[in-house]
mmCIF file of C-alpha atoms in Angstrom:
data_model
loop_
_atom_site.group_PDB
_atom_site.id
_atom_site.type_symbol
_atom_site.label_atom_id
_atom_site.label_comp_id
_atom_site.label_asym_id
_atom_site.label_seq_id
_atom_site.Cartn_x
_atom_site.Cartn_y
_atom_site.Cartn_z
ATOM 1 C CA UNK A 25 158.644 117.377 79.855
ATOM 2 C CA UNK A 26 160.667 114.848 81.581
ATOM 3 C CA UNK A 27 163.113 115.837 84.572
ATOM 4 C CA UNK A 28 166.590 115.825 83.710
ATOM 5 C CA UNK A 29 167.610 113.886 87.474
ATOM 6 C CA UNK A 30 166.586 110.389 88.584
ATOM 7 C CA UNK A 31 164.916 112.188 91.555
ATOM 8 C CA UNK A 32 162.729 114.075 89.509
ATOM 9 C CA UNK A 33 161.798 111.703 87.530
ATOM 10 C CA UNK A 34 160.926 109.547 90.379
ATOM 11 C CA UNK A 35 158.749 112.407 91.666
ATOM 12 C CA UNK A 36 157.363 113.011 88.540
ATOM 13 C CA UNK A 37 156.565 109.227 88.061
ATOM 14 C CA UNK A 38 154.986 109.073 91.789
ATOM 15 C CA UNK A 39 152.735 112.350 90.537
ATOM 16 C CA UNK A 40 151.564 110.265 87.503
ATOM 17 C CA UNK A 41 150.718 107.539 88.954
ATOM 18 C CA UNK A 42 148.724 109.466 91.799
ATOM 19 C CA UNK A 43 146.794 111.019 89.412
ATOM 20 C CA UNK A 44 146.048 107.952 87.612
ATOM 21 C CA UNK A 45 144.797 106.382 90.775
ATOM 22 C CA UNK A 46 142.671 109.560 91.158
ATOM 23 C CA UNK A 47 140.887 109.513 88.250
ATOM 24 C CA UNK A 48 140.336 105.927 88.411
ATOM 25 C CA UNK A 49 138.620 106.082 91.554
ATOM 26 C CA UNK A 50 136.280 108.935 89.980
ATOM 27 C CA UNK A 51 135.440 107.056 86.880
ATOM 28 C CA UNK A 52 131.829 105.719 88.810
ATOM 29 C CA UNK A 53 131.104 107.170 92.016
ATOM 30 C CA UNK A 54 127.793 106.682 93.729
ATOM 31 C CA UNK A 55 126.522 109.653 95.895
ATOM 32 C CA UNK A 56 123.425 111.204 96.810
ATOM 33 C CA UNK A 57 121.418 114.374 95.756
ATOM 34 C CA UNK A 58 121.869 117.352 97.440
ATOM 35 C CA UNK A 59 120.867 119.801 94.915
ATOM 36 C CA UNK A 60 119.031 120.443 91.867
ATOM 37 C CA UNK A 61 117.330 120.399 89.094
ATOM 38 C CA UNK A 62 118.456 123.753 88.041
ATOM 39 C CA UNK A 63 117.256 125.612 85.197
ATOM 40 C CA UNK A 64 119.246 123.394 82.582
ATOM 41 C CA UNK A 65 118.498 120.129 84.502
ATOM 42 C CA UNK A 66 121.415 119.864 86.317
ATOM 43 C CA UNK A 67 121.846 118.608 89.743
ATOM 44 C CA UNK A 68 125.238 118.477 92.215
ATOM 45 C CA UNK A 69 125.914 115.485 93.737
ATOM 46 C CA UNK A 70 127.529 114.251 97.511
ATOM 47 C CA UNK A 71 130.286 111.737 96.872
ATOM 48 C CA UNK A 72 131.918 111.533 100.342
ATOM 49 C CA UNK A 73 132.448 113.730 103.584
ATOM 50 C CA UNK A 74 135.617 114.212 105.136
ATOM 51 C CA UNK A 75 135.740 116.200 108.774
ATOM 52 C CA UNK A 76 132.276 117.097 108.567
ATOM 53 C CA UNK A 77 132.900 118.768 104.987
ATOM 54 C CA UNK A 78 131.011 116.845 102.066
ATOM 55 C CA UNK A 79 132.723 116.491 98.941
ATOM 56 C CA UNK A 80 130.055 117.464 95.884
ATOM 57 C CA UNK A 81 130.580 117.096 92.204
ATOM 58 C CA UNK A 82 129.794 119.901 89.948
ATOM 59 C CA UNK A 83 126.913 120.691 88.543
ATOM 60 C CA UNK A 84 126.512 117.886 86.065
ATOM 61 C CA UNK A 85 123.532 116.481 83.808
ATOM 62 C CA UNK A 86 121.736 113.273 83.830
ATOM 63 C CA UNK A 87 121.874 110.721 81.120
ATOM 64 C CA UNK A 88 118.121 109.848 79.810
ATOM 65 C CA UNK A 89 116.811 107.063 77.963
ATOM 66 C CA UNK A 90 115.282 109.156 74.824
ATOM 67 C CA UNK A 91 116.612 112.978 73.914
ATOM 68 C CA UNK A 92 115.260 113.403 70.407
ATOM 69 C CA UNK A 93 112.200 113.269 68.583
ATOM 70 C CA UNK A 94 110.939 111.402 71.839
ATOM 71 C CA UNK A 95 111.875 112.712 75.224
ATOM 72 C CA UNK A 96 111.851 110.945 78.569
ATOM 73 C CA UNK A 97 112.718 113.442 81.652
ATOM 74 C CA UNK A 98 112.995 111.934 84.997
ATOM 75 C CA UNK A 99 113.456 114.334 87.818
ATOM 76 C CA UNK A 100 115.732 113.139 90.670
ATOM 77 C CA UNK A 101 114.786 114.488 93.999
ATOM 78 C CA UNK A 102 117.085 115.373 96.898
ATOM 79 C CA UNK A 103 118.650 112.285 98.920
ATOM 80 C CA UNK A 104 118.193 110.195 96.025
ATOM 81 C CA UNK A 105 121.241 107.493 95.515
ATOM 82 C CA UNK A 106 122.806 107.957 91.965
ATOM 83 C CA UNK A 107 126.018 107.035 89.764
ATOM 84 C CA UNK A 108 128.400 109.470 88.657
ATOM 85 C CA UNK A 109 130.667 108.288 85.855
ATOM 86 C CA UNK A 110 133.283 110.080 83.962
ATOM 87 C CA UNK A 111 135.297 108.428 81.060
ATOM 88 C CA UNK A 112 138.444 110.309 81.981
ATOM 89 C CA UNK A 113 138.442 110.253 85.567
ATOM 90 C CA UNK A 114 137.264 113.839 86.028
ATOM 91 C CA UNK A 115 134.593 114.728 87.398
ATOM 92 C CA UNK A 116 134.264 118.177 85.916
ATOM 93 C CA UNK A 117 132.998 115.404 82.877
ATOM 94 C CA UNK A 118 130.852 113.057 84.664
ATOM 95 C CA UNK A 119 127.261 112.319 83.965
ATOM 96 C CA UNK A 120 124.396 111.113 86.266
ATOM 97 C CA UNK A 121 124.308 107.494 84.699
ATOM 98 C CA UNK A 122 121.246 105.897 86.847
ATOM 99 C CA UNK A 123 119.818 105.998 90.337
ATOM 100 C CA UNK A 124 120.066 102.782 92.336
ATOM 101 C CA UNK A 125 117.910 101.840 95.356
ATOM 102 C CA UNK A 126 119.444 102.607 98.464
ATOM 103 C CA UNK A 127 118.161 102.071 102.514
ATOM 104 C CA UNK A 128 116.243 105.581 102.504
ATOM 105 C CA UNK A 129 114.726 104.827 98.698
ATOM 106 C CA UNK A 130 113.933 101.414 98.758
ATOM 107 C CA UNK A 131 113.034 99.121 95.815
ATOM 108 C CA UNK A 132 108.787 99.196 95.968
ATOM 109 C CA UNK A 133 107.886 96.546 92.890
ATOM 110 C CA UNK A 134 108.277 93.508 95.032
ATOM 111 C CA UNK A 135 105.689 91.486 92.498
ATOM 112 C CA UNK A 136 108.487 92.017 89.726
ATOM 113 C CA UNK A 137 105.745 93.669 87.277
ATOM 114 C CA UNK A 138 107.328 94.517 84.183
ATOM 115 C CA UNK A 139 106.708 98.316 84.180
ATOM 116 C CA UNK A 140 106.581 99.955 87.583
ATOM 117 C CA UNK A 141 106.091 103.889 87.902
ATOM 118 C CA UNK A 142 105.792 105.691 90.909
ATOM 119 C CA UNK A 143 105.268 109.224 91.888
ATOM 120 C CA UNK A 144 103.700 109.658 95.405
ATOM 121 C CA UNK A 145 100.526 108.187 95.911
ATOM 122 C CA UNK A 146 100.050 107.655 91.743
ATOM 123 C CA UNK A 147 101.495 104.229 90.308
ATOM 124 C CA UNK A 148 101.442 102.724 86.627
ATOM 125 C CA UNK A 149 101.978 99.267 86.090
ATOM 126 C CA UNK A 150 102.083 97.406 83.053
ATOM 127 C CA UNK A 151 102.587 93.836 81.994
ATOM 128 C CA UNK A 152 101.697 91.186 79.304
ATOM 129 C CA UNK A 153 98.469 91.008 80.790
ATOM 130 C CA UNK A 154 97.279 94.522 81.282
ATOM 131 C CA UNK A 155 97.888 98.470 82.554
ATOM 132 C CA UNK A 156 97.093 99.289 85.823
ATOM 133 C CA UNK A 157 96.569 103.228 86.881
ATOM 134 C CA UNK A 158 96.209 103.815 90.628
ATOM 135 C CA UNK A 159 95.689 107.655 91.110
ATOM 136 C CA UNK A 160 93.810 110.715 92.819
ATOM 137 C CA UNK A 161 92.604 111.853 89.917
ATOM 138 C CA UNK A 162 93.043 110.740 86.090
ATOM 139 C CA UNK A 163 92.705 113.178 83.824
ATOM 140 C CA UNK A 164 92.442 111.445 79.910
ATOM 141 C CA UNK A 165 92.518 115.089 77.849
ATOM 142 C CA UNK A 166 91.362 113.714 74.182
ATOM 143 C CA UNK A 167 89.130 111.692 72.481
ATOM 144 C CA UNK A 168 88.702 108.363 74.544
ATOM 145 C CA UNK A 169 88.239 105.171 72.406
ATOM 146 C CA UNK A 170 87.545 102.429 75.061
ATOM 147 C CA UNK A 171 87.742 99.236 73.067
ATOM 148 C CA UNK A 172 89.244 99.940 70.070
ATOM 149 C CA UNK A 173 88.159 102.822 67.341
ATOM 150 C CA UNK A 174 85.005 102.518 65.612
ATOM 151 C CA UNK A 175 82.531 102.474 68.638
ATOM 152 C CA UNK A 176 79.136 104.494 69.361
ATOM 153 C CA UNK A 177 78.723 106.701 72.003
ATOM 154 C CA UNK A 178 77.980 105.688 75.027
ATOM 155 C CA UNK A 179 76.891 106.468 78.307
ATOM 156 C CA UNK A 180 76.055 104.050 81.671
ATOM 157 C CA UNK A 181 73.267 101.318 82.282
ATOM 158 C CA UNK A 182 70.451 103.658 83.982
ATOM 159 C CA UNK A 183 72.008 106.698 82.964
ATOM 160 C CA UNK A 184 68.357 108.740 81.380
ATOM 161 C CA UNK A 185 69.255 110.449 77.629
ATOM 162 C CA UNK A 186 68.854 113.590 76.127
ATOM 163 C CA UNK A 187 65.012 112.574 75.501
ATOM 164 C CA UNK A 188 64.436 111.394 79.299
ATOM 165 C CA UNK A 189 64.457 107.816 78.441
ATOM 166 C CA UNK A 190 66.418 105.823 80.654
ATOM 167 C CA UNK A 191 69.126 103.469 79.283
ATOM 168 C CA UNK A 192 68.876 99.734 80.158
ATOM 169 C CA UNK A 193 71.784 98.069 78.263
ATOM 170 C CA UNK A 194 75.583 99.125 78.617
ATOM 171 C CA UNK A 195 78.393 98.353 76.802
ATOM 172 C CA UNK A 196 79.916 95.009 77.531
ATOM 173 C CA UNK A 197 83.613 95.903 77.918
ATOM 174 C CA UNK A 198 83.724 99.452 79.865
ATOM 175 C CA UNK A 199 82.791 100.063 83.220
ATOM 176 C CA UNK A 200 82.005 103.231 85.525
ATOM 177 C CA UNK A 201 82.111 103.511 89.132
#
């Protein structure tokens, strides 16, 4: 309703505009992680700090690449740098759109390989030219086909079989530490 005085509708104008302002500044804010992942995946966010008080979103949900039939879930860990965005301005809205590198979490794939994972110590890598799996332990649960389908059965170059004979030639494109 509009104010029936010029003052009022000066004050009323002043309050509209401050609250556009507002939400404009809230449409993508970068913070950190300082909570979360709750039960449904959520995770609250620290935008600023004023006086020693931080300022946290709500609880609010990440964006992911897939959400259907295929599913991608990447866990954000406390500290980690992310960007909050909210069509409208509010943050009671807003979505975790992407982390971005920050000081503390710095950017690791300095040889620019087209897929770079890493979690701790383990790191996939994966390029035009091959996949790369550096890890404690691998663990492939499954049928293995090394090769391509269609193969024999194998086993290692020295390796002795089920009759005691010892095996002297190996397969040509697998190797075994």
């Amino acid at each position: 309703m509009i104010p029936n005085t010029i003052e009022g509708q000066i004050a009323d104008l002043y309050h509209r505009h401050a609250e556009s302002e507002r939400r404009a500044r809230n449409r993508k804010r970068t913070g950190t992680v300082v909570e979360g992942p709750d039960d449904k995946g959520r995770y609250r966010v620290k935008i600023s700090e004023q006086g020693g008080t931080p300022y946290l979103s709500p609880w609010v949900k990440p964006k992911t690449y897939a959400a259907g039939g295929v599913k991608m879930d990447v866990v954000y860990t406390v500290g980690e740098q992310v960007d909050l965005v909210s069509e409208s301005g509010d943050l009671t809205d807003a979505v975790i759109e992407m982390s971005t590198y920050s000081e503390a979490n710095a950017r690791e794939n300095t040889g620019n390989v087209p897929l770079h994972i890493k979690i701790g110590s383990t790191v996939i890598q994966a390029g035009g030219d091959g996949v790369t799996i550096t890890a404690g332990k691998i663990v492939l649960d499954g049928e293995v086909h090394l090769g391509g389908e269609g193969g024999q059965l194998l086993h290692r170059k020295g390796d002795a079989d089920s009759d005691g004979d010892t095996a002297v030639g190996s397969a040509t494109r697998v190797y075994a530490v």
